[in-house]
PDB file of C-alpha atoms in Angstrom:
ATOM      1  CA  MET A   1      -1.281  15.933  13.739  1.00 98.00           C
ATOM      2  CA  ARG A   2       1.817  17.725  15.020  1.00 98.00           C
ATOM      3  CA  ILE A   3       5.016  15.779  14.321  1.00 98.00           C
ATOM      4  CA  ALA A   4       8.233  16.970  15.940  1.00 99.00           C
ATOM      5  CA  THR A   5      11.878  16.098  15.433  1.00 99.00           C
ATOM      6  CA  TRP A   6      14.598  16.937  17.945  1.00 99.00           C
ATOM      7  CA  ASN A   7      18.194  15.864  18.391  1.00 98.00           C
ATOM      8  CA  VAL A   8      18.264  15.957  22.194  1.00 98.00           C
ATOM      9  CA  ASN A   9      22.000  15.213  22.600  1.00 98.00           C
ATOM     10  CA  SER A  10      21.532  12.659  25.420  1.00 98.00           C
ATOM     11  CA  VAL A  11      17.979  12.174  26.619  1.00 98.00           C
ATOM     12  CA  ASN A  12      18.921  11.259  30.177  1.00 98.00           C
ATOM     13  CA  ALA A  13      21.358  14.142  30.641  1.00 98.00           C
ATOM     14  CA  ARG A  14      18.695  16.625  29.456  1.00 98.00           C
ATOM     15  CA  LEU A  15      15.538  14.864  30.597  1.00 98.00           C
ATOM     16  CA  GLU A  16      14.216  17.797  32.623  1.00 98.00           C
ATOM     17  CA  THR A  17      14.595  20.151  29.652  1.00 98.00           C
ATOM     18  CA  VAL A  18      13.085  17.627  27.237  1.00 98.00           C
ATOM     19  CA  LEU A  19      10.057  16.962  29.442  1.00 98.00           C
ATOM     20  CA  LYS A  20       9.555  20.699  29.966  1.00 98.00           C
ATOM     21  CA  TRP A  21       9.277  21.136  26.203  1.00 98.00           C
ATOM     22  CA  PHE A  22       6.930  18.158  25.809  1.00 98.00           C
ATOM     23  CA  GLU A  23       4.615  19.481  28.500  1.00 98.00           C
ATOM     24  CA  ALA A  24       4.482  22.893  26.798  1.00 98.00           C
ATOM     25  CA  ALA A  25       4.397  21.877  23.125  1.00 98.00           C
ATOM     26  CA  LYS A  26       2.354  18.657  23.425  1.00 98.00           C
ATOM     27  CA  PRO A  27       3.362  17.117  20.078  1.00 98.00           C
ATOM     28  CA  ASP A  28       1.250  14.226  18.838  1.00 98.00           C
ATOM     29  CA  VAL A  29       4.366  12.468  17.578  1.00 98.00           C
ATOM     30  CA  ALA A  30       7.995  13.177  18.403  1.00 98.00           C
ATOM     31  CA  CYS A  31      11.121  11.755  16.813  1.00 99.00           C
ATOM     32  CA  LEU A  32      14.242  12.023  18.966  1.00 99.00           C
ATOM     33  CA  GLN A  33      17.830  11.555  17.851  1.00 99.00           C
ATOM     34  CA  GLU A  34      21.173  11.100  19.599  1.00 98.00           C
ATOM     35  CA  ILE A  35      19.493   9.688  22.695  1.00 98.00           C
ATOM     36  CA  LYS A  36      22.858   8.109  23.679  1.00 98.00           C
ATOM     37  CA  CYS A  37      21.484   5.136  25.595  1.00 98.00           C
ATOM     38  CA  VAL A  38      20.486   1.528  25.098  1.00 98.00           C
ATOM     39  CA  ASP A  39      16.793   0.692  24.952  1.00 98.00           C
ATOM     40  CA  GLU A  40      16.644  -0.365  28.605  1.00 98.00           C
ATOM     41  CA  LYS A  41      18.067   2.958  29.797  1.00 98.00           C
ATOM     42  CA  PHE A  42      15.619   5.107  27.846  1.00 98.00           C
ATOM     43  CA  PRO A  43      13.324   6.947  30.334  1.00 98.00           C
ATOM     44  CA  ALA A  44      10.154   5.477  28.831  1.00 98.00           C
ATOM     45  CA  GLU A  45       8.078   5.795  31.993  1.00 98.00           C
ATOM     46  CA  ALA A  46       8.536   9.570  32.086  1.00 98.00           C
ATOM     47  CA  PHE A  47       7.030   9.851  28.608  1.00 98.00           C
ATOM     48  CA  GLU A  48       4.363   7.228  29.226  1.00 98.00           C
ATOM     49  CA  ARG A  49       3.136   9.344  32.138  1.00 98.00           C
ATOM     50  CA  LEU A  50       2.558  12.112  29.583  1.00 98.00           C
ATOM     51  CA  GLY A  51       0.459   9.746  27.492  1.00 98.00           C
ATOM     52  CA  TYR A  52       2.990   8.590  24.904  1.00 98.00           C
ATOM     53  CA  ASN A  53       3.609   5.204  23.352  1.00 98.00           C
ATOM     54  CA  VAL A  54       7.347   4.611  23.039  1.00 98.00           C
ATOM     55  CA  ALA A  55       9.589   2.897  20.476  1.00 98.00           C
ATOM     56  CA  VAL A  56      13.376   2.972  20.851  1.00 98.00           C
ATOM     57  CA  HIS A  57      16.376   1.925  18.784  1.00 98.00           C
ATOM     58  CA  GLY A  58      19.199   2.709  21.174  1.00 98.00           C
ATOM     59  CA  GLN A  59      22.956   2.378  21.374  1.00 97.00           C
ATOM     60  CA  LYS A  60      25.302   2.657  24.328  1.00 95.00           C
ATOM     61  CA  THR A  61      26.942   6.091  24.632  1.00 96.00           C
ATOM     62  CA  TYR A  62      26.434   7.085  20.993  1.00 96.00           C
ATOM     63  CA  ASN A  63      23.683   7.670  18.431  1.00 98.00           C
ATOM     64  CA  GLY A  64      20.244   6.159  19.123  1.00 98.00           C
ATOM     65  CA  VAL A  65      16.783   7.198  17.968  1.00 98.00           C
ATOM     66  CA  ALA A  66      13.327   7.070  19.513  1.00 98.00           C
ATOM     67  CA  MET A  67       9.716   7.756  18.575  1.00 98.00           C
ATOM     68  CA  LEU A  68       6.927   8.860  20.901  1.00 98.00           C
ATOM     69  CA  SER A  69       3.272   8.905  19.876  1.00 98.00           C
ATOM     70  CA  LYS A  70      -0.060   9.698  21.487  1.00 98.00           C
ATOM     71  CA  THR A  71      -1.553   6.824  19.457  1.00 98.00           C
ATOM     72  CA  PRO A  72      -0.155   3.294  19.053  1.00 98.00           C
ATOM     73  CA  LEU A  73       2.873   2.672  16.858  1.00 98.00           C
ATOM     74  CA  GLU A  74       2.585  -0.186  14.378  1.00 98.00           C
ATOM     75  CA  ASP A  75       4.863  -1.894  11.849  1.00 98.00           C
ATOM     76  CA  VAL A  76       7.991  -0.755  13.722  1.00 98.00           C
ATOM     77  CA  ARG A  77      11.308  -1.060  11.860  1.00 97.00           C
ATOM     78  CA  ARG A  78      14.666  -0.616  13.578  1.00 96.00           C
ATOM     79  CA  GLY A  79      17.461   0.119  11.121  1.00 96.00           C
ATOM     80  CA  LEU A  80      17.598   0.373   7.351  1.00 95.00           C
ATOM     81  CA  PRO A  81      16.940  -2.886   5.505  1.00 90.00           C
ATOM     82  CA  GLU A  82      20.307  -3.299   3.737  1.00 78.00           C
ATOM     83  CA  PRO A  83      23.136  -4.150   3.587  1.00 67.00           C
ATOM     84  CA  GLY A  84      23.266  -6.577   6.520  1.00 65.00           C
ATOM     85  CA  GLU A  85      23.551  -5.544  10.144  1.00 67.00           C
ATOM     86  CA  ASP A  86      24.527  -1.983  11.032  1.00 80.00           C
ATOM     87  CA  GLU A  87      26.027  -1.512  14.489  1.00 88.00           C
ATOM     88  CA  GLN A  88      25.039   2.156  14.562  1.00 96.00           C
ATOM     89  CA  SER A  89      21.458   2.864  15.660  1.00 97.00           C
ATOM     90  CA  ARG A  90      20.335   5.658  13.352  1.00 98.00           C
ATOM     91  CA  TYR A  91      16.954   4.764  11.854  1.00 98.00           C
ATOM     92  CA  LEU A  92      13.562   4.021  13.401  1.00 98.00           C
ATOM     93  CA  GLU A  93      10.330   3.804  11.409  1.00 98.00           C
ATOM     94  CA  ALA A  94       6.730   3.161  12.440  1.00 98.00           C
ATOM     95  CA  VAL A  95       3.160   3.704  11.325  1.00 98.00           C
ATOM     96  CA  VAL A  96       1.335   6.144  13.601  1.00 98.00           C
ATOM     97  CA  SER A  97      -2.189   4.800  13.924  1.00 96.00           C
ATOM     98  CA  GLY A  98      -5.272   6.967  13.574  1.00 93.00           C
ATOM     99  CA  PRO A  99      -8.125   7.780  11.183  1.00 94.00           C
ATOM    100  CA  THR A 100      -5.426   8.552   8.599  1.00 96.00           C
ATOM    101  CA  PRO A 101      -2.324   6.483   9.417  1.00 98.00           C
ATOM    102  CA  VAL A 102       1.027   8.177   8.793  1.00 98.00           C
ATOM    103  CA  ARG A 103       4.344   6.395   8.335  1.00 98.00           C
ATOM    104  CA  VAL A 104       7.075   8.296  10.186  1.00 99.00           C
ATOM    105  CA  ALA A 105      10.834   7.777  10.400  1.00 98.00           C
ATOM    106  CA  SER A 106      13.259   9.188  12.968  1.00 98.00           C
ATOM    107  CA  ILE A 107      16.619   9.656  11.225  1.00 98.00           C
ATOM    108  CA  TYR A 108      20.044  10.408  12.647  1.00 98.00           C
ATOM    109  CA  LEU A 109      22.219  10.587   9.564  1.00 98.00           C
ATOM    110  CA  PRO A 110      25.993  10.141  10.053  1.00 98.00           C
ATOM    111  CA  ASN A 111      28.049  13.285  10.554  1.00 98.00           C
ATOM    112  CA  GLY A 112      30.866  12.157   8.246  1.00 98.00           C
ATOM    113  CA  ASN A 113      33.748  14.158   9.672  1.00 98.00           C
ATOM    114  CA  PRO A 114      36.651  14.236   9.088  1.00 98.00           C
ATOM    115  CA  VAL A 115      36.051  14.185   5.332  1.00 98.00           C
ATOM    116  CA  ALA A 116      39.356  12.449   4.519  1.00 96.00           C
ATOM    117  CA  THR A 117      38.422   9.348   6.549  1.00 97.00           C
ATOM    118  CA  GLU A 118      36.183   6.307   6.250  1.00 97.00           C
ATOM    119  CA  LYS A 119      33.541   8.240   8.218  1.00 97.00           C
ATOM    120  CA  PHE A 120      32.676  10.308   5.157  1.00 98.00           C
ATOM    121  CA  GLY A 121      32.382   7.190   3.009  1.00 96.00           C
ATOM    122  CA  TYR A 122      30.084   5.672   5.623  1.00 95.00           C
ATOM    123  CA  LYS A 123      27.922   8.797   5.538  1.00 97.00           C
ATOM    124  CA  LEU A 124      27.514   8.659   1.758  1.00 97.00           C
ATOM    125  CA  ALA A 125      26.886   4.909   1.759  1.00 95.00           C
ATOM    126  CA  TRP A 126      24.272   5.342   4.484  1.00 96.00           C
ATOM    127  CA  MET A 127      22.566   8.054   2.450  1.00 97.00           C
ATOM    128  CA  GLY A 128      22.474   5.670  -0.500  1.00 96.00           C
ATOM    129  CA  ARG A 129      20.767   3.042   1.639  1.00 96.00           C
ATOM    130  CA  LEU A 130      18.275   5.641   2.847  1.00 97.00           C
ATOM    131  CA  GLN A 131      17.498   6.692  -0.730  1.00 98.00           C
ATOM    132  CA  ARG A 132      16.791   3.132  -1.831  1.00 97.00           C
ATOM    133  CA  HIS A 133      14.540   2.479   1.148  1.00 98.00           C
ATOM    134  CA  ALA A 134      12.751   5.803   0.704  1.00 98.00           C
ATOM    135  CA  GLU A 135      12.046   4.961  -2.926  1.00 98.00           C
ATOM    136  CA  ALA A 136      10.422   1.693  -1.828  1.00 98.00           C
ATOM    137  CA  LEU A 137       8.340   3.540   0.768  1.00 98.00           C
ATOM    138  CA  LEU A 138       7.132   6.066  -1.793  1.00 98.00           C
ATOM    139  CA  ALA A 139       5.775   3.182  -3.856  1.00 98.00           C
ATOM    140  CA  LEU A 140       3.308   2.510  -1.017  1.00 98.00           C
ATOM    141  CA  GLU A 141       1.618   5.831  -1.884  1.00 98.00           C
ATOM    142  CA  GLU A 142       0.792   6.715   1.716  1.00 98.00           C
ATOM    143  CA  PRO A 143       1.435   9.738   3.951  1.00 98.00           C
ATOM    144  CA  LEU A 144       5.129   9.469   4.825  1.00 98.00           C
ATOM    145  CA  VAL A 145       7.348  11.757   6.903  1.00 99.00           C
ATOM    146  CA  LEU A 146      11.119  11.244   6.943  1.00 99.00           C
ATOM    147  CA  THR A 147      12.315  13.545   9.677  1.00 98.00           C
ATOM    148  CA  GLY A 148      15.375  13.995  11.826  1.00 98.00           C
ATOM    149  CA  ASP A 149      18.921  15.268  12.015  1.00 99.00           C
ATOM    150  CA  TYR A 150      20.216  14.833   8.471  1.00 98.00           C
ATOM    151  CA  ASN A 151      23.632  16.401   9.170  1.00 98.00           C
ATOM    152  CA  VAL A 152      23.378  18.126   5.789  1.00 98.00           C
ATOM    153  CA  ILE A 153      23.329  21.870   5.077  1.00 98.00           C
ATOM    154  CA  PRO A 154      21.364  21.807   1.795  1.00 98.00           C
ATOM    155  CA  GLU A 155      22.188  25.287   0.481  1.00 98.00           C
ATOM    156  CA  PRO A 156      24.342  28.315   1.422  1.00 98.00           C
ATOM    157  CA  ARG A 157      21.152  30.047   2.638  1.00 97.00           C
ATOM    158  CA  ASP A 158      20.936  27.364   5.350  1.00 98.00           C
ATOM    159  CA  ALA A 159      24.020  28.668   7.185  1.00 98.00           C
ATOM    160  CA  GLU A 160      24.711  32.070   8.709  1.00 97.00           C
ATOM    161  CA  PHE A 161      28.350  31.852   7.588  1.00 97.00           C
ATOM    162  CA  PRO A 162      28.504  29.354   4.688  1.00 97.00           C
ATOM    163  CA  ALA A 163      32.227  29.840   4.144  1.00 97.00           C
ATOM    164  CA  ASN A 164      32.904  28.446   7.619  1.00 95.00           C
ATOM    165  CA  TRP A 165      31.508  25.064   6.520  1.00 97.00           C
ATOM    166  CA  GLU A 166      33.284  24.569   3.192  1.00 96.00           C
ATOM    167  CA  GLY A 167      35.604  21.891   4.560  1.00 96.00           C
ATOM    168  CA  ASP A 168      32.947  20.176   6.647  1.00 98.00           C
ATOM    169  CA  ALA A 169      31.185  16.930   5.728  1.00 98.00           C
ATOM    170  CA  LEU A 170      27.806  18.602   6.312  1.00 98.00           C
ATOM    171  CA  PHE A 171      28.391  20.991   3.387  1.00 98.00           C
ATOM    172  CA  GLN A 172      30.402  18.893   0.958  1.00 98.00           C
ATOM    173  CA  PRO A 173      29.060  18.733  -2.621  1.00 98.00           C
ATOM    174  CA  GLN A 174      28.622  14.950  -2.315  1.00 98.00           C
ATOM    175  CA  SER A 175      26.505  15.315   0.848  1.00 98.00           C
ATOM    176  CA  ARG A 176      24.360  18.030  -0.682  1.00 98.00           C
ATOM    177  CA  ASP A 177      23.965  16.082  -3.926  1.00 98.00           C
ATOM    178  CA  ALA A 178      22.841  12.985  -2.019  1.00 98.00           C
ATOM    179  CA  PHE A 179      20.277  15.029  -0.093  1.00 98.00           C
ATOM    180  CA  ARG A 180      19.055  16.585  -3.344  1.00 98.00           C
ATOM    181  CA  THR A 181      18.767  13.139  -4.929  1.00 98.00           C
ATOM    182  CA  LEU A 182      16.652  11.978  -1.984  1.00 98.00           C
ATOM    183  CA  LYS A 183      14.348  14.991  -2.327  1.00 98.00           C
ATOM    184  CA  PHE A 184      14.016  14.540  -6.071  1.00 97.00           C
ATOM    185  CA  LEU A 185      12.533  11.091  -5.551  1.00 98.00           C
ATOM    186  CA  GLY A 186       9.350  13.031  -4.857  1.00 98.00           C
ATOM    187  CA  PHE A 187       9.718  14.537  -1.383  1.00 98.00           C
ATOM    188  CA  THR A 188       8.844  18.044  -0.199  1.00 98.00           C
ATOM    189  CA  ASP A 189      10.991  19.915   2.330  1.00 98.00           C
ATOM    190  CA  ALA A 190       8.293  20.911   4.826  1.00 98.00           C
ATOM    191  CA  PHE A 191      10.084  24.031   6.055  1.00 98.00           C
ATOM    192  CA  LEU A 192      10.736  25.430   2.595  1.00 98.00           C
ATOM    193  CA  GLU A 193       7.154  24.689   1.542  1.00 98.00           C
ATOM    194  CA  ALA A 194       5.415  26.219   4.568  1.00 97.00           C
ATOM    195  CA  ASP A 195       7.835  28.975   5.614  1.00 96.00           C
ATOM    196  CA  GLY A 196      11.258  29.296   4.007  1.00 95.00           C
ATOM    197  CA  SER A 197      12.311  32.339   6.044  1.00 92.00           C
ATOM    198  CA  PRO A 198      16.042  33.110   5.848  1.00 91.00           C
ATOM    199  CA  GLY A 199      18.041  32.683   9.040  1.00 93.00           C
ATOM    200  CA  ALA A 200      15.801  29.901  10.328  1.00 96.00           C
ATOM    201  CA  TYR A 201      18.316  27.504  11.853  1.00 98.00           C
ATOM    202  CA  THR A 202      17.969  24.356  13.950  1.00 98.00           C
ATOM    203  CA  PHE A 203      21.527  23.969  15.296  1.00 98.00           C
ATOM    204  CA  TRP A 204      24.032  26.210  17.056  1.00 98.00           C
ATOM    205  CA  ASP A 205      27.326  24.785  18.286  1.00 97.00           C
ATOM    206  CA  TYR A 206      28.245  25.076  21.957  1.00 96.00           C
ATOM    207  CA  GLN A 207      31.625  26.602  21.046  1.00 92.00           C
ATOM    208  CA  ALA A 208      32.756  30.146  20.243  1.00 85.00           C
ATOM    209  CA  GLY A 209      29.499  31.856  21.173  1.00 92.00           C
ATOM    210  CA  ALA A 210      27.675  30.395  18.180  1.00 96.00           C
ATOM    211  CA  TRP A 211      24.244  30.850  19.781  1.00 96.00           C
ATOM    212  CA  GLN A 212      24.949  34.428  20.845  1.00 94.00           C
ATOM    213  CA  ARG A 213      26.265  35.288  17.353  1.00 94.00           C
ATOM    214  CA  ASN A 214      23.449  33.374  15.618  1.00 95.00           C
ATOM    215  CA  ASN A 215      26.110  31.278  13.917  1.00 96.00           C
ATOM    216  CA  GLY A 216      23.519  28.621  13.101  1.00 98.00           C
ATOM    217  CA  ILE A 217      22.743  26.060  10.428  1.00 98.00           C
ATOM    218  CA  ARG A 218      19.600  24.254   9.246  1.00 98.00           C
ATOM    219  CA  ILE A 219      20.337  20.529   9.358  1.00 98.00           C
ATOM    220  CA  ASP A 220      17.139  19.104  10.893  1.00 98.00           C
ATOM    221  CA  HIS A 221      14.622  18.420   8.147  1.00 98.00           C
ATOM    222  CA  ALA A 222      11.201  16.915   7.516  1.00 98.00           C
ATOM    223  CA  LEU A 223      10.734  15.427   4.056  1.00 98.00           C
ATOM    224  CA  LEU A 224       7.160  14.654   3.051  1.00 98.00           C
ATOM    225  CA  SER A 225       5.750  12.246   0.480  1.00 98.00           C
ATOM    226  CA  PRO A 226       3.183  13.767  -1.921  1.00 98.00           C
ATOM    227  CA  GLN A 227       0.367  12.302   0.197  1.00 98.00           C
ATOM    228  CA  ALA A 228       1.757  14.029   3.310  1.00 98.00           C
ATOM    229  CA  ALA A 229       2.722  17.269   1.531  1.00 98.00           C
ATOM    230  CA  ASP A 230      -0.872  17.697   0.364  1.00 98.00           C
ATOM    231  CA  ARG A 231      -1.863  17.820   4.037  1.00 98.00           C
ATOM    232  CA  LEU A 232       0.847  20.182   5.277  1.00 98.00           C
ATOM    233  CA  ALA A 233      -0.739  22.908   7.387  1.00 98.00           C
ATOM    234  CA  GLY A 234       2.285  24.565   8.970  1.00 98.00           C
ATOM    235  CA  VAL A 235       5.806  24.321  10.334  1.00 98.00           C
ATOM    236  CA  SER A 236       7.626  25.901  13.263  1.00 98.00           C
ATOM    237  CA  ILE A 237      11.165  25.937  14.646  1.00 98.00           C
ATOM    238  CA  HIS A 238      11.198  26.228  18.447  1.00 98.00           C
ATOM    239  CA  ARG A 239      14.256  28.446  18.541  1.00 97.00           C
ATOM    240  CA  ASP A 240      13.698  29.635  22.114  1.00 97.00           C
ATOM    241  CA  VAL A 241      14.532  26.183  23.508  1.00 98.00           C
ATOM    242  CA  ARG A 242      18.216  26.790  22.676  1.00 98.00           C
ATOM    243  CA  SER A 243      18.321  29.452  25.411  1.00 97.00           C
ATOM    244  CA  TRP A 244      16.937  27.179  28.166  1.00 97.00           C
ATOM    245  CA  ASP A 245      19.030  25.639  30.919  1.00 95.00           C
ATOM    246  CA  LYS A 246      21.070  22.612  29.800  1.00 95.00           C
ATOM    247  CA  PRO A 247      19.951  22.893  26.172  1.00 97.00           C
ATOM    248  CA  SER A 248      20.748  20.581  23.318  1.00 98.00           C
ATOM    249  CA  ASP A 249      22.699  22.188  20.502  1.00 98.00           C
ATOM    250  CA  HIS A 250      19.632  21.457  18.313  1.00 98.00           C
ATOM    251  CA  VAL A 251      16.076  22.768  18.705  1.00 98.00           C
ATOM    252  CA  PRO A 252      12.763  21.087  17.849  1.00 99.00           C
ATOM    253  CA  LEU A 253      11.258  21.339  14.377  1.00 98.00           C
ATOM    254  CA  VAL A 254       7.481  20.759  14.322  1.00 98.00           C
ATOM    255  CA  ILE A 255       5.276  20.162  11.302  1.00 98.00           C
ATOM    256  CA  GLU A 256       1.495  20.078  11.307  1.00 98.00           C
ATOM    257  CA  LEU A 257      -0.528  17.827   9.005  1.00 98.00           C
ATOM    258  CA  ASP A 258      -4.234  18.357   8.422  1.00 97.00           C
ATOM    259  CA  LEU A 259      -5.538  14.806   8.820  1.00 93.00           C
TER     260      LEU A 259
END
């Protein structure tokens, strides 16, 4: 099973590029972030024509996550379970059916900038909610993949120019500590486990020639429960997509599980 994650930075604005990648890569499951549309405006029919079942947790203009699967999606959850209602659509979870069912989550973690504002507090609080929910999911002892745009640079090795990010919410000690705490619940970083090559980034800003200078960062991650990590067969970052027409500033990350 090939499971992809991709922050598409507006699915409707980049639909041609997104569909081009789907037709070439043919993922079994794909988690999309920052779709920037309400559920009714998501181009479900275009993906259904490619054979995908669709689940969406959208939001007008901002945020929004989706999941596409070649097999039916069951036990769909939209949003983290606590505390109360969250107006920002950032979490979508479902069980991908098959001979070996896999629970998958599409995550669009808050950016948190500027640091000296309530946005950073929201980011850290959201990460705390994610940690508590992830701990409950681990107790199910099933293959689990938490994948998406985490908006966290885990280590200096995950940025071409780490010093450039010292004042950014993505690289703050609190953000990195929260990500480390999540991992230490018992998750495996799929990329580090299967590849770990230096300079393997998933995001390049549109500004200041970041793509041309390879001024990239690794902020899109796939965290695997022990039951999923035991089945990890490979991982790939589709870097070339960043050079296509009308690209997102992120590129797809694909993991393969031997099920």
